Each structure stands twice: as C-alpha cells, then as structure tokens.
Amino acid sequence: MKKAGLVIVCILVLATLAINIPNITAQAKWYAFERHKDVETVTKTVTLHDLADMLHDQRALAGELQDSSTYSLIGDQVRKGLDEASRHEVFLQQHDDIDSIKIRLPITSYKDKKKAIEFISGEGEVVETYRKE
C-alpha cells in the first residue's frame, strides 16, 4: 500500500516538473541574462525613418523572444525598452518641423550559445534637435 502511494506521489512530482519545464528554463535564461548582459550608452543622430526602422526591428525581436519559451522573460524586457523608446518616434511624428534628433540610448546586448540579442533598453535622452531648413 505504501509503495502505491509513493509511486503516485512520484508521478505527481514528475508531472508537475514536466509542466513547469518552460517556466524553469525561462527563469534560468533570465538569470543568465541578468548576470551577463552588457549595457552601454550610444549617441546617435536619427531621423523619423531611422528611428522607425530601429523600433520595427526591435518589435520583431520582442515578438520572436516572447513567443519562445526559453527567452520569453527577456522578450518582455525587449518590449519594455521598445515601449519607452517609441516616445521619441511619437515626438518626431508630432513635430514636422524637426528633421532629426541626437539621442543617447541605452543599448543592452546579451549573447549565449544559441542567440545574440541587442536592443534599446530604455527611453534615453534627447541631446539636440535639428530643425528642417
């Protein structure tokens, strides 16, 4: 009788572990990301078109990572950086008289055996604006 109970408990534990494997791997990858990421500040002069291209690429990366069970938590971070940086795109869209902006952006990069990830990780700071002549 005790063996049957022990077998059932073991099966339940294994089933629980099997169900949580995606969460466990995502947490492990998040831990590695937090420990090994490199964040640097880059200053660029960008037009609305340049910024839109950068954000489009980051949007695609965020979607790819969020759809992955292993990189989903990193994908959430990429999406957060995208949301913050997109404020500058909205600013440029609303001000037709501005040709480009010089901006300081935090860029996070991370590389493991399977993937290299680089993305804008925050809103950044507008240093200068250049008006159309």
Coordinates of N, CA and C in Angstrom, one line a residue:
M1 N 0.8 -1.2 0.0 CA 0.0 0.0 0.0 C 0.9 1.3 0.0
K2 N 2.0 1.2 0.8 CA 2.8 2.4 0.8 C 3.5 2.6 -0.5
K3 N 3.9 1.5 -1.2 CA 4.5 1.6 -2.5 C 3.6 2.3 -3.5
A4 N 2.4 1.9 -3.5 CA 1.4 2.5 -4.5 C 1.3 4.1 -4.2
G5 N 1.3 4.4 -2.9 CA 1.2 5.9 -2.6 C 2.5 6.6 -3.0
L6 N 3.6 6.0 -2.8 CA 4.9 6.6 -3.2 C 5.0 6.7 -4.7
V7 N 4.5 5.7 -5.4 CA 4.5 5.8 -6.9 C 3.6 6.9 -7.4
I8 N 2.5 7.1 -6.8 CA 1.6 8.2 -7.2 C 2.2 9.5 -6.9
V9 N 2.8 9.7 -5.7 CA 3.5 10.9 -5.4 C 4.6 11.2 -6.3
C10 N 5.4 10.2 -6.7 CA 6.5 10.4 -7.6 C 5.9 10.8 -9.0
I11 N 4.9 10.2 -9.4 CA 4.3 10.5 -10.7 C 3.8 12.0 -10.7
L12 N 3.1 12.4 -9.6 CA 2.7 13.8 -9.5 C 3.8 14.8 -9.5
V13 N 4.9 14.4 -8.8 CA 6.1 15.3 -8.8 C 6.6 15.4 -10.2
L14 N 6.8 14.3 -10.9 CA 7.3 14.3 -12.3 C 6.4 15.1 -13.2
A15 N 5.1 14.9 -13.1 CA 4.2 15.6 -13.9 C 4.3 17.1 -13.7
T16 N 4.4 17.5 -12.4 CA 4.5 18.9 -12.1 C 5.8 19.5 -12.7
L17 N 6.9 18.8 -12.5 CA 8.1 19.3 -13.1 C 8.0 19.4 -14.6
A18 N 7.4 18.4 -15.3 CA 7.3 18.4 -16.7 C 6.4 19.6 -17.2
I19 N 5.4 19.9 -16.4 CA 4.5 21.1 -16.8 C 5.3 22.4 -16.6
N20 N 6.2 22.4 -15.6 CA 6.9 23.7 -15.3 C 8.2 23.8 -16.0
I21 N 8.6 22.9 -16.9 CA 9.9 23.0 -17.5 C 10.0 24.3 -18.3
P22 N 9.0 24.8 -19.1 CA 9.2 26.0 -19.8 C 9.5 27.2 -18.8
N23 N 8.8 27.2 -17.7 CA 9.0 28.3 -16.7 C 10.4 28.2 -16.1
I24 N 10.8 27.0 -15.8 CA 12.1 26.8 -15.2 C 13.2 27.3 -16.2
T25 N 13.1 26.9 -17.4 CA 14.1 27.3 -18.4 C 14.1 28.8 -18.7
A26 N 12.9 29.4 -18.7 CA 12.8 30.8 -18.9 C 13.5 31.6 -17.7
Q27 N 13.2 31.1 -16.5 CA 13.8 31.7 -15.3 C 15.4 31.5 -15.3
A28 N 15.8 30.4 -15.7 CA 17.3 30.1 -15.8 C 17.9 31.1 -16.8
K29 N 17.3 31.2 -18.0 CA 17.8 32.1 -19.0 C 17.8 33.6 -18.6
W30 N 16.7 33.9 -17.8 CA 16.6 35.3 -17.3 C 17.7 35.6 -16.3
Y31 N 18.0 34.6 -15.5 CA 19.1 34.7 -14.5 C 20.4 34.9 -15.2
A32 N 20.7 34.1 -16.3 CA 21.9 34.3 -17.1 C 22.0 35.6 -17.8
F33 N 20.8 36.1 -18.3 CA 20.8 37.4 -19.0 C 21.1 38.5 -18.0
E34 N 20.5 38.4 -16.8 CA 20.8 39.5 -15.8 C 22.3 39.5 -15.4
R35 N 22.9 38.4 -15.3 CA 24.3 38.3 -14.9 C 25.3 38.7 -16.0
H36 N 24.9 38.4 -17.3 CA 25.9 38.6 -18.3 C 25.6 39.6 -19.4
K37 N 24.5 40.4 -19.2 CA 24.2 41.4 -20.1 C 25.2 42.6 -20.1
D38 N 25.3 43.3 -21.2 CA 26.2 44.4 -21.3 C 25.4 45.6 -21.7
V39 N 25.4 46.6 -20.9 CA 24.6 47.8 -21.2 C 25.5 49.0 -21.4
E40 N 25.4 49.6 -22.6 CA 26.2 50.8 -22.9 C 25.3 51.9 -23.5
T41 N 25.8 53.1 -23.3 CA 25.0 54.2 -23.8 C 25.6 54.6 -25.2
V42 N 24.8 54.7 -26.2 CA 25.2 55.1 -27.5 C 24.5 56.4 -27.9
T43 N 25.2 57.3 -28.5 CA 24.7 58.6 -29.0 C 24.6 58.5 -30.5
K44 N 23.3 58.7 -31.0 CA 23.1 58.7 -32.5 C 22.3 59.8 -32.9
T45 N 22.4 60.2 -34.1 CA 21.6 61.2 -34.7 C 20.6 60.4 -35.7
V46 N 19.3 60.5 -35.4 CA 18.4 59.8 -36.2 C 17.2 60.6 -36.7
T47 N 16.7 60.2 -37.9 CA 15.5 60.8 -38.4 C 14.3 60.0 -38.0
L48 N 13.2 60.4 -38.3 CA 12.0 59.6 -38.0 C 12.1 58.3 -38.7
H49 N 12.5 58.3 -39.9 CA 12.6 57.0 -40.7 C 13.6 56.0 -40.0
D50 N 14.8 56.6 -39.6 CA 15.8 55.7 -39.0 C 15.3 55.1 -37.7
L51 N 14.6 56.0 -36.9 CA 14.1 55.5 -35.6 C 13.0 54.5 -35.8
A52 N 12.1 54.7 -36.8 CA 11.0 53.8 -37.1 C 11.6 52.4 -37.5
D53 N 12.7 52.4 -38.3 CA 13.3 51.2 -38.7 C 13.9 50.4 -37.5
M54 N 14.6 51.2 -36.6 CA 15.2 50.6 -35.4 C 14.1 49.9 -34.6
L55 N 13.0 50.7 -34.4 CA 11.9 50.2 -33.5 C 11.2 49.0 -34.1
H56 N 11.1 49.0 -35.5 CA 10.4 47.9 -36.2 C 11.2 46.6 -35.9
D57 N 12.5 46.8 -36.1 CA 13.4 45.6 -35.9 C 13.3 45.1 -34.4
Q58 N 13.2 46.0 -33.5 CA 13.1 45.6 -32.1 C 11.7 45.0 -31.8
R59 N 10.7 45.5 -32.5 CA 9.4 44.9 -32.3 C 9.3 43.5 -32.8
A60 N 10.0 43.2 -33.9 CA 10.1 41.8 -34.4 C 10.9 41.0 -33.4
L61 N 12.0 41.5 -32.9 CA 12.8 40.7 -31.9 C 12.0 40.4 -30.7
A62 N 11.2 41.4 -30.2 CA 10.4 41.2 -29.0 C 9.4 40.1 -29.2
G63 N 8.7 40.1 -30.4 CA 7.7 39.1 -30.7 C 8.4 37.7 -30.8
E64 N 9.5 37.6 -31.4 CA 10.2 36.4 -31.5 C 10.6 35.8 -30.2
L65 N 11.1 36.7 -29.3 CA 11.6 36.2 -28.0 C 10.4 35.9 -27.1
Q66 N 9.3 36.7 -27.1 CA 8.2 36.4 -26.3 C 7.4 35.1 -26.7
D67 N 7.5 34.8 -28.0 CA 6.9 33.5 -28.4 C 7.8 32.3 -28.1
S68 N 9.0 32.5 -27.7 CA 9.9 31.4 -27.3 C 9.7 31.1 -25.8
S69 N 9.7 29.8 -25.4 CA 9.5 29.5 -24.0 C 10.8 29.8 -23.2
T70 N 11.9 29.7 -23.9 CA 13.2 29.9 -23.2 C 13.5 31.4 -23.0
Y71 N 13.2 32.2 -24.0 CA 13.6 33.6 -23.9 C 12.4 34.6 -23.6
S72 N 11.3 34.0 -23.2 CA 10.1 34.9 -23.0 C 10.3 36.0 -22.0
L73 N 11.0 35.8 -21.0 CA 11.2 36.9 -20.0 C 12.1 38.0 -20.5
I74 N 13.1 37.6 -21.3 CA 14.0 38.6 -22.0 C 13.1 39.3 -23.0
G75 N 12.2 38.6 -23.7 CA 11.3 39.3 -24.6 C 10.5 40.4 -24.0
D76 N 10.1 40.1 -22.8 CA 9.3 41.1 -22.0 C 10.1 42.4 -21.8
Q77 N 11.4 42.2 -21.5 CA 12.3 43.3 -21.3 C 12.6 44.1 -22.6
V78 N 12.7 43.4 -23.7 CA 12.8 44.0 -25.0 C 11.6 44.8 -25.3
R79 N 10.4 44.3 -25.1 CA 9.2 45.0 -25.3 C 9.1 46.3 -24.4
K80 N 9.5 46.2 -23.2 CA 9.5 47.3 -22.3 C 10.4 48.4 -22.9
G81 N 11.6 48.1 -23.3 CA 12.5 49.1 -23.9 C 12.0 49.7 -25.1
L82 N 11.3 48.9 -25.9 CA 10.6 49.3 -27.1 C 9.6 50.4 -26.8
D83 N 8.7 50.1 -25.8 CA 7.7 51.0 -25.4 C 8.2 52.3 -25.0
E84 N 9.3 52.3 -24.2 CA 9.9 53.5 -23.7 C 10.5 54.3 -24.8
A85 N 11.3 53.7 -25.7 CA 11.9 54.4 -26.8 C 11.0 54.9 -27.9
S86 N 9.8 54.3 -28.0 CA 8.9 54.7 -29.0 C 8.3 56.1 -28.7
R87 N 8.5 56.6 -27.5 CA 8.1 58.0 -27.2 C 8.8 59.0 -28.1
H88 N 10.0 58.7 -28.5 CA 10.7 59.6 -29.4 C 10.2 59.6 -30.8
E89 N 9.7 58.4 -31.2 CA 9.1 58.3 -32.6 C 7.8 59.1 -32.6
V90 N 7.0 59.0 -31.6 CA 5.8 59.8 -31.5 C 6.1 61.3 -31.5
F91 N 7.1 61.7 -30.8 CA 7.6 63.1 -30.7 C 7.9 63.6 -32.2
L92 N 8.7 62.8 -32.9 CA 9.1 63.2 -34.2 C 7.9 63.2 -35.2
Q93 N 6.9 62.3 -35.0 CA 5.7 62.3 -35.8 C 4.9 63.6 -35.5
Q94 N 4.9 64.0 -34.3 CA 4.0 65.2 -34.0 C 4.7 66.5 -34.3
H95 N 6.0 66.5 -34.6 CA 6.7 67.8 -34.9 C 7.3 67.7 -36.3
D96 N 6.6 68.1 -37.3 CA 7.0 68.1 -38.7 C 8.2 69.0 -38.9
D97 N 8.4 70.0 -38.1 CA 9.4 71.0 -38.3 C 10.8 70.4 -37.9
I98 N 10.8 69.3 -37.2 CA 12.1 68.7 -36.7 C 12.5 67.6 -37.7
D99 N 13.7 67.8 -38.2 CA 14.3 66.8 -39.2 C 14.9 65.6 -38.5
S100 N 15.6 65.8 -37.5 CA 16.3 64.7 -36.8 C 16.6 65.1 -35.3
I101 N 16.9 64.1 -34.6 CA 17.3 64.3 -33.2 C 18.6 63.6 -32.9
K102 N 19.4 64.2 -32.0 CA 20.6 63.5 -31.5 C 20.1 62.9 -30.1
I103 N 20.3 61.6 -30.0 CA 19.7 60.9 -28.8 C 20.7 60.0 -28.2
R104 N 20.7 59.9 -26.9 CA 21.5 59.0 -26.1 C 20.6 57.8 -25.7
L105 N 21.0 56.6 -26.2 CA 20.1 55.5 -25.9 C 20.9 54.4 -25.2
P106 N 20.2 53.8 -24.2 CA 20.9 52.6 -23.5 C 20.7 51.4 -24.4
I107 N 21.7 50.8 -24.8 CA 21.7 49.6 -25.6 C 22.2 48.4 -24.8
T108 N 21.3 47.4 -24.7 CA 21.7 46.2 -24.0 C 22.0 45.1 -25.0
S109 N 23.1 44.4 -24.7 CA 23.4 43.2 -25.5 C 23.7 42.0 -24.7
Y110 N 23.3 40.9 -25.2 CA 23.5 39.6 -24.5 C 23.8 38.5 -25.5
K111 N 24.7 37.6 -25.2 CA 25.0 36.5 -26.1 C 25.1 35.3 -25.4
D112 N 24.5 34.2 -25.8 CA 24.7 32.9 -25.3 C 25.0 31.9 -26.4
K113 N 25.0 30.6 -26.2 CA 25.4 29.7 -27.2 C 24.5 29.7 -28.4
K114 N 23.2 30.0 -28.2 CA 22.2 29.9 -29.2 C 21.8 31.2 -29.8
K115 N 22.0 32.3 -29.1 CA 21.4 33.6 -29.6 C 22.2 34.8 -29.2
A116 N 22.2 35.8 -30.1 CA 22.8 37.1 -29.7 C 21.7 38.1 -29.8
I117 N 21.5 38.8 -28.7 CA 20.4 39.7 -28.6 C 20.9 41.1 -28.3
E118 N 20.5 42.1 -29.1 CA 20.8 43.5 -28.8 C 19.6 44.4 -29.0
F119 N 19.3 45.3 -28.1 CA 18.1 46.1 -28.2 C 18.2 47.4 -27.4
I120 N 17.4 48.3 -27.7 CA 17.3 49.6 -27.0 C 16.5 49.2 -25.7
S121 N 17.2 49.5 -24.6 CA 16.6 49.1 -23.3 C 16.0 50.2 -22.4
G122 N 15.7 51.3 -23.0 CA 15.1 52.4 -22.3 C 14.8 53.6 -23.2
E123 N 14.2 54.6 -22.5 CA 13.8 55.8 -23.3 C 15.0 56.6 -23.8
G124 N 16.0 56.7 -23.1 CA 17.2 57.5 -23.5 C 16.9 59.0 -23.2
E125 N 17.7 59.8 -23.9 CA 17.7 61.2 -23.6 C 18.0 62.0 -24.9
V126 N 17.1 62.9 -25.3 CA 17.3 63.7 -26.5 C 18.4 64.8 -26.1
V127 N 19.5 64.8 -26.9 CA 20.6 65.8 -26.6 C 20.4 67.0 -27.4
E128 N 20.0 66.9 -28.7 CA 19.8 68.0 -29.6 C 18.6 67.7 -30.6
T129 N 18.0 68.8 -31.0 CA 17.0 68.6 -32.1 C 17.5 69.5 -33.3
Y130 N 17.3 68.9 -34.5 CA 17.7 69.6 -35.7 C 16.5 69.9 -36.5
R131 N 16.2 71.2 -36.7 CA 15.1 71.6 -37.5 C 15.3 71.6 -39.0
K132 N 14.2 71.5 -39.7 CA 14.3 71.5 -41.2 C 14.5 72.9 -41.6
E133 N 15.2 73.1 -42.6 CA 15.5 74.4 -43.1 C 14.6 74.8 -44.3

